[in-house]
């Protein structure tokens, strides 16, 4: 079991790469689509690697979380559904014809291709990660296990697939330039 100092170091390391990702997305209005994807391209594998390395920590419900579910604190991130929609639409417009891609949802089960959207991938990753950053900033003093537990849960249940799909799509978009 990791010590509190080790947990804090893990949370700090994950927060640093998360901050890099969110900063690039936050600066997207000043970038063209190639610059945006070129900046996200090296961050995504680091983000995935760090997420895979997050320890499986236990988390006790805390009175300071005011009875929210274990991942409910991400809803206070300041990124409402309306704000997410605004980000998604902005990214969709920014990416233009680079937004849609073909994928097989679950390559171990599915054989029929469906469309994915890079704007959705980036916006969903951003929302899931940004919430943890805001939580750590606004709830200093609460154990880092709370943020780690949630980042890990959401990686395996949601944003991890988005990150891998985005990485593969960005790889081909930048390689092919189309």
PDB file of C-alpha atoms in Angstrom:
ATOM      1  CA  UNK A   1       0.000   0.000   0.000  1.00  0.00           C
ATOM      2  CA  UNK A   2       1.302   3.420  -0.930  1.00  0.00           C
ATOM      3  CA  UNK A   3       2.093   5.953   1.763  1.00  0.00           C
ATOM      4  CA  UNK A   4       0.280   9.308   1.876  1.00  0.00           C
ATOM      5  CA  UNK A   5       3.429  10.986   0.480  1.00  0.00           C
ATOM      6  CA  UNK A   6       3.566   8.512  -2.419  1.00  0.00           C
ATOM      7  CA  UNK A   7      -0.146   9.046  -3.111  1.00  0.00           C
ATOM      8  CA  UNK A   8       0.402  12.820  -3.131  1.00  0.00           C
ATOM      9  CA  UNK A   9       3.294  12.413  -5.599  1.00  0.00           C
ATOM     10  CA  UNK A  10       1.157  10.231  -7.874  1.00  0.00           C
ATOM     11  CA  UNK A  11      -1.691  12.756  -7.763  1.00  0.00           C
ATOM     12  CA  UNK A  12       0.736  15.616  -8.463  1.00  0.00           C
ATOM     13  CA  UNK A  13       2.258  13.771 -11.434  1.00  0.00           C
ATOM     14  CA  UNK A  14      -1.157  12.936 -12.879  1.00  0.00           C
ATOM     15  CA  UNK A  15      -2.348  16.500 -12.271  1.00  0.00           C
ATOM     16  CA  UNK A  16       0.665  17.857 -14.170  1.00  0.00           C
ATOM     17  CA  UNK A  17      -0.061  15.850 -17.336  1.00  0.00           C
ATOM     18  CA  UNK A  18      -3.770  16.573 -16.952  1.00  0.00           C
ATOM     19  CA  UNK A  19      -2.973  20.291 -16.738  1.00  0.00           C
ATOM     20  CA  UNK A  20      -0.974  20.007 -19.972  1.00  0.00           C
ATOM     21  CA  UNK A  21      -3.914  18.412 -21.774  1.00  0.00           C
ATOM     22  CA  UNK A  22      -6.440  20.932 -20.438  1.00  0.00           C
ATOM     23  CA  UNK A  23      -4.143  23.873 -21.231  1.00  0.00           C
ATOM     24  CA  UNK A  24      -3.863  22.797 -24.866  1.00  0.00           C
ATOM     25  CA  UNK A  25      -7.648  22.476 -25.129  1.00  0.00           C
ATOM     26  CA  UNK A  26      -8.078  25.843 -23.393  1.00  0.00           C
ATOM     27  CA  UNK A  27      -5.743  27.442 -25.952  1.00  0.00           C
ATOM     28  CA  UNK A  28      -7.409  25.806 -28.979  1.00  0.00           C
ATOM     29  CA  UNK A  29      -8.940  29.072 -30.184  1.00  0.00           C
ATOM     30  CA  UNK A  30      -5.456  30.369 -31.014  1.00  0.00           C
ATOM     31  CA  UNK A  31      -4.393  27.198 -32.848  1.00  0.00           C
ATOM     32  CA  UNK A  32      -5.281  25.760 -36.222  1.00  0.00           C
ATOM     33  CA  UNK A  33      -6.420  22.145 -36.278  1.00  0.00           C
ATOM     34  CA  UNK A  34      -2.978  20.769 -37.186  1.00  0.00           C
ATOM     35  CA  UNK A  35      -1.338  22.693 -34.335  1.00  0.00           C
ATOM     36  CA  UNK A  36      -4.049  21.564 -31.903  1.00  0.00           C
ATOM     37  CA  UNK A  37      -3.671  17.906 -32.805  1.00  0.00           C
ATOM     38  CA  UNK A  38       0.138  18.164 -32.907  1.00  0.00           C
ATOM     39  CA  UNK A  39       0.111  19.481 -29.328  1.00  0.00           C
ATOM     40  CA  UNK A  40      -2.335  16.820 -28.093  1.00  0.00           C
ATOM     41  CA  UNK A  41      -0.510  13.966 -29.876  1.00  0.00           C
ATOM     42  CA  UNK A  42       2.432  13.589 -27.424  1.00  0.00           C
ATOM     43  CA  UNK A  43       0.280  14.329 -24.364  1.00  0.00           C
ATOM     44  CA  UNK A  44      -2.271  11.558 -24.943  1.00  0.00           C
ATOM     45  CA  UNK A  45       0.144   8.587 -24.612  1.00  0.00           C
ATOM     46  CA  UNK A  46       1.639  10.142 -21.474  1.00  0.00           C
ATOM     47  CA  UNK A  47      -1.851  10.685 -20.076  1.00  0.00           C
ATOM     48  CA  UNK A  48      -2.852   7.097 -20.852  1.00  0.00           C
ATOM     49  CA  UNK A  49       0.374   5.761 -19.328  1.00  0.00           C
ATOM     50  CA  UNK A  50      -0.071   7.778 -16.153  1.00  0.00           C
ATOM     51  CA  UNK A  51      -3.725   6.690 -15.883  1.00  0.00           C
ATOM     52  CA  UNK A  52      -2.775   3.027 -16.241  1.00  0.00           C
ATOM     53  CA  UNK A  53      -0.252   3.574 -13.429  1.00  0.00           C
ATOM     54  CA  UNK A  54      -2.804   5.081 -11.037  1.00  0.00           C
ATOM     55  CA  UNK A  55      -3.009   2.802  -8.003  1.00  0.00           C
ATOM     56  CA  UNK A  56      -6.224   1.065  -7.098  1.00  0.00           C
ATOM     57  CA  UNK A  57      -6.893   3.063  -3.950  1.00  0.00           C
ATOM     58  CA  UNK A  58      -9.857   2.710  -1.661  1.00  0.00           C
ATOM     59  CA  UNK A  59     -11.932   5.712  -0.809  1.00  0.00           C
ATOM     60  CA  UNK A  60     -14.165   6.301   2.167  1.00  0.00           C
ATOM     61  CA  UNK A  61     -17.179   8.533   1.815  1.00  0.00           C
ATOM     62  CA  UNK A  62     -16.358  11.824   3.454  1.00  0.00           C
ATOM     63  CA  UNK A  63     -18.770  14.206   5.114  1.00  0.00           C
ATOM     64  CA  UNK A  64     -17.117  17.069   3.255  1.00  0.00           C
ATOM     65  CA  UNK A  65     -18.366  15.587  -0.024  1.00  0.00           C
ATOM     66  CA  UNK A  66     -21.897  16.234   1.239  1.00  0.00           C
ATOM     67  CA  UNK A  67     -23.280  12.838   0.364  1.00  0.00           C
ATOM     68  CA  UNK A  68     -22.293  12.982  -3.298  1.00  0.00           C
ATOM     69  CA  UNK A  69     -21.583   9.744  -5.086  1.00  0.00           C
ATOM     70  CA  UNK A  70     -17.949   8.734  -5.283  1.00  0.00           C
ATOM     71  CA  UNK A  71     -17.560  10.507  -8.600  1.00  0.00           C
ATOM     72  CA  UNK A  72     -20.184  13.166  -8.047  1.00  0.00           C
ATOM     73  CA  UNK A  73     -17.611  15.806  -7.211  1.00  0.00           C
ATOM     74  CA  UNK A  74     -16.734  15.998 -10.882  1.00  0.00           C
ATOM     75  CA  UNK A  75     -20.108  17.606 -11.470  1.00  0.00           C
ATOM     76  CA  UNK A  76     -18.874  20.704  -9.610  1.00  0.00           C
ATOM     77  CA  UNK A  77     -16.031  21.184 -12.072  1.00  0.00           C
ATOM     78  CA  UNK A  78     -17.754  24.177 -13.591  1.00  0.00           C
ATOM     79  CA  UNK A  79     -18.198  22.392 -16.914  1.00  0.00           C
ATOM     80  CA  UNK A  80     -21.955  22.114 -17.216  1.00  0.00           C
ATOM     81  CA  UNK A  81     -23.655  20.220 -20.019  1.00  0.00           C
ATOM     82  CA  UNK A  82     -24.135  23.547 -21.789  1.00  0.00           C
ATOM     83  CA  UNK A  83     -20.425  24.375 -21.442  1.00  0.00           C
ATOM     84  CA  UNK A  84     -19.497  20.891 -22.624  1.00  0.00           C
ATOM     85  CA  UNK A  85     -21.768  21.395 -25.652  1.00  0.00           C
ATOM     86  CA  UNK A  86     -20.102  24.716 -26.404  1.00  0.00           C
ATOM     87  CA  UNK A  87     -16.653  23.086 -26.243  1.00  0.00           C
ATOM     88  CA  UNK A  88     -17.798  20.160 -28.378  1.00  0.00           C
ATOM     89  CA  UNK A  89     -19.298  22.449 -31.038  1.00  0.00           C
ATOM     90  CA  UNK A  90     -16.204  24.654 -31.058  1.00  0.00           C
ATOM     91  CA  UNK A  91     -13.928  21.623 -31.519  1.00  0.00           C
ATOM     92  CA  UNK A  92     -16.203  20.147 -34.167  1.00  0.00           C
ATOM     93  CA  UNK A  93     -16.018  23.383 -36.140  1.00  0.00           C
ATOM     94  CA  UNK A  94     -12.253  23.712 -35.572  1.00  0.00           C
ATOM     95  CA  UNK A  95     -11.581  20.160 -36.782  1.00  0.00           C
ATOM     96  CA  UNK A  96     -13.937  20.391 -39.753  1.00  0.00           C
ATOM     97  CA  UNK A  97     -13.624  17.339 -41.977  1.00  0.00           C
ATOM     98  CA  UNK A  98     -11.010  15.878 -39.610  1.00  0.00           C
ATOM     99  CA  UNK A  99     -13.633  15.360 -36.879  1.00  0.00           C
ATOM    100  CA  UNK A 100     -15.361  12.138 -37.966  1.00  0.00           C
ATOM    101  CA  UNK A 101     -13.568   8.811 -38.169  1.00  0.00           C
ATOM    102  CA  UNK A 102     -14.490   5.143 -38.489  1.00  0.00           C
ATOM    103  CA  UNK A 103     -14.017   2.736 -35.625  1.00  0.00           C
ATOM    104  CA  UNK A 104     -15.161  -0.558 -34.254  1.00  0.00           C
ATOM    105  CA  UNK A 105     -16.585   0.172 -30.816  1.00  0.00           C
ATOM    106  CA  UNK A 106     -15.309  -2.992 -29.130  1.00  0.00           C
ATOM    107  CA  UNK A 107     -12.738  -4.789 -31.294  1.00  0.00           C
ATOM    108  CA  UNK A 108     -13.162  -7.958 -29.236  1.00  0.00           C
ATOM    109  CA  UNK A 109     -16.908  -8.130 -29.885  1.00  0.00           C
ATOM    110  CA  UNK A 110     -17.929  -5.926 -32.815  1.00  0.00           C
ATOM    111  CA  UNK A 111     -17.152  -6.203 -36.501  1.00  0.00           C
ATOM    112  CA  UNK A 112     -19.233  -3.371 -37.919  1.00  0.00           C
ATOM    113  CA  UNK A 113     -17.654   0.080 -38.178  1.00  0.00           C
ATOM    114  CA  UNK A 114     -19.370   3.096 -36.662  1.00  0.00           C
ATOM    115  CA  UNK A 115     -18.478   6.785 -36.710  1.00  0.00           C
ATOM    116  CA  UNK A 116     -16.492   8.352 -33.918  1.00  0.00           C
ATOM    117  CA  UNK A 117     -15.947  12.052 -33.419  1.00  0.00           C
ATOM    118  CA  UNK A 118     -12.663  13.565 -32.338  1.00  0.00           C
ATOM    119  CA  UNK A 119     -14.461  16.626 -30.941  1.00  0.00           C
ATOM    120  CA  UNK A 120     -16.468  14.352 -28.624  1.00  0.00           C
ATOM    121  CA  UNK A 121     -13.338  12.440 -27.595  1.00  0.00           C
ATOM    122  CA  UNK A 122     -11.430  15.609 -26.689  1.00  0.00           C
ATOM    123  CA  UNK A 123     -14.393  17.281 -24.957  1.00  0.00           C
ATOM    124  CA  UNK A 124     -15.177  14.161 -22.886  1.00  0.00           C
ATOM    125  CA  UNK A 125     -11.545  13.678 -21.825  1.00  0.00           C
ATOM    126  CA  UNK A 126     -11.364  17.350 -20.902  1.00  0.00           C
ATOM    127  CA  UNK A 127     -14.539  17.221 -18.797  1.00  0.00           C
ATOM    128  CA  UNK A 128     -13.486  14.087 -16.904  1.00  0.00           C
ATOM    129  CA  UNK A 129      -9.973  15.359 -16.210  1.00  0.00           C
ATOM    130  CA  UNK A 130     -10.773  19.004 -15.519  1.00  0.00           C
ATOM    131  CA  UNK A 131     -13.177  18.029 -12.764  1.00  0.00           C
ATOM    132  CA  UNK A 132     -10.403  16.294 -10.843  1.00  0.00           C
ATOM    133  CA  UNK A 133      -8.133  19.319 -11.167  1.00  0.00           C
ATOM    134  CA  UNK A 134     -10.839  21.649  -9.904  1.00  0.00           C
ATOM    135  CA  UNK A 135     -11.632  19.220  -7.096  1.00  0.00           C
ATOM    136  CA  UNK A 136      -8.001  19.110  -5.951  1.00  0.00           C
ATOM    137  CA  UNK A 137      -7.750  22.907  -6.069  1.00  0.00           C
ATOM    138  CA  UNK A 138     -10.997  23.569  -4.210  1.00  0.00           C
ATOM    139  CA  UNK A 139     -10.806  20.706  -1.714  1.00  0.00           C
ATOM    140  CA  UNK A 140      -7.246  20.955  -0.503  1.00  0.00           C
ATOM    141  CA  UNK A 141      -6.868  18.965   2.647  1.00  0.00           C
ATOM    142  CA  UNK A 142      -9.039  16.090   1.480  1.00  0.00           C
ATOM    143  CA  UNK A 143      -7.091  12.935   0.717  1.00  0.00           C
ATOM    144  CA  UNK A 144      -5.633  12.667  -2.806  1.00  0.00           C
ATOM    145  CA  UNK A 145      -7.135   9.181  -2.889  1.00  0.00           C
ATOM    146  CA  UNK A 146     -10.470  10.816  -3.745  1.00  0.00           C
ATOM    147  CA  UNK A 147      -9.194  12.322  -6.982  1.00  0.00           C
ATOM    148  CA  UNK A 148      -7.080   9.257  -7.854  1.00  0.00           C
ATOM    149  CA  UNK A 149      -9.989   6.908  -7.220  1.00  0.00           C
ATOM    150  CA  UNK A 150     -12.241   8.924  -9.518  1.00  0.00           C
ATOM    151  CA  UNK A 151      -9.662   9.550 -12.267  1.00  0.00           C
ATOM    152  CA  UNK A 152      -8.945   5.809 -12.334  1.00  0.00           C
ATOM    153  CA  UNK A 153     -12.629   4.863 -12.344  1.00  0.00           C
ATOM    154  CA  UNK A 154     -13.426   7.285 -15.163  1.00  0.00           C
ATOM    155  CA  UNK A 155     -10.350   6.194 -17.146  1.00  0.00           C
ATOM    156  CA  UNK A 156     -11.499   2.574 -17.205  1.00  0.00           C
ATOM    157  CA  UNK A 157     -15.199   3.362 -17.629  1.00  0.00           C
ATOM    158  CA  UNK A 158     -15.170   6.391 -19.934  1.00  0.00           C
ATOM    159  CA  UNK A 159     -12.334   8.667 -20.965  1.00  0.00           C
ATOM    160  CA  UNK A 160      -9.716   5.928 -21.506  1.00  0.00           C
ATOM    161  CA  UNK A 161     -11.405   4.676 -24.667  1.00  0.00           C
ATOM    162  CA  UNK A 162     -11.861   8.248 -25.850  1.00  0.00           C
ATOM    163  CA  UNK A 163      -8.128   8.873 -25.303  1.00  0.00           C
ATOM    164  CA  UNK A 164      -7.099   5.764 -27.227  1.00  0.00           C
ATOM    165  CA  UNK A 165      -9.514   6.474 -30.081  1.00  0.00           C
ATOM    166  CA  UNK A 166      -8.312  10.084 -30.240  1.00  0.00           C
ATOM    167  CA  UNK A 167      -4.657   9.028 -30.233  1.00  0.00           C
ATOM    168  CA  UNK A 168      -5.153   6.617 -33.122  1.00  0.00           C
ATOM    169  CA  UNK A 169      -7.192   9.130 -35.112  1.00  0.00           C
ATOM    170  CA  UNK A 170      -4.715  11.948 -34.492  1.00  0.00           C
ATOM    171  CA  UNK A 171      -1.874   9.642 -35.534  1.00  0.00           C
ATOM    172  CA  UNK A 172      -3.478   9.030 -38.919  1.00  0.00           C
ATOM    173  CA  UNK A 173      -4.692  12.625 -39.404  1.00  0.00           C
ATOM    174  CA  UNK A 174      -1.191  14.008 -38.828  1.00  0.00           C
ATOM    175  CA  UNK A 175       0.514  11.227 -40.791  1.00  0.00           C
ATOM    176  CA  UNK A 176      -1.779  11.551 -43.790  1.00  0.00           C
ATOM    177  CA  UNK A 177      -2.418  15.264 -43.515  1.00  0.00           C
ATOM    178  CA  UNK A 178      -6.005  14.669 -44.477  1.00  0.00           C
TER     179      UNK A 178
END
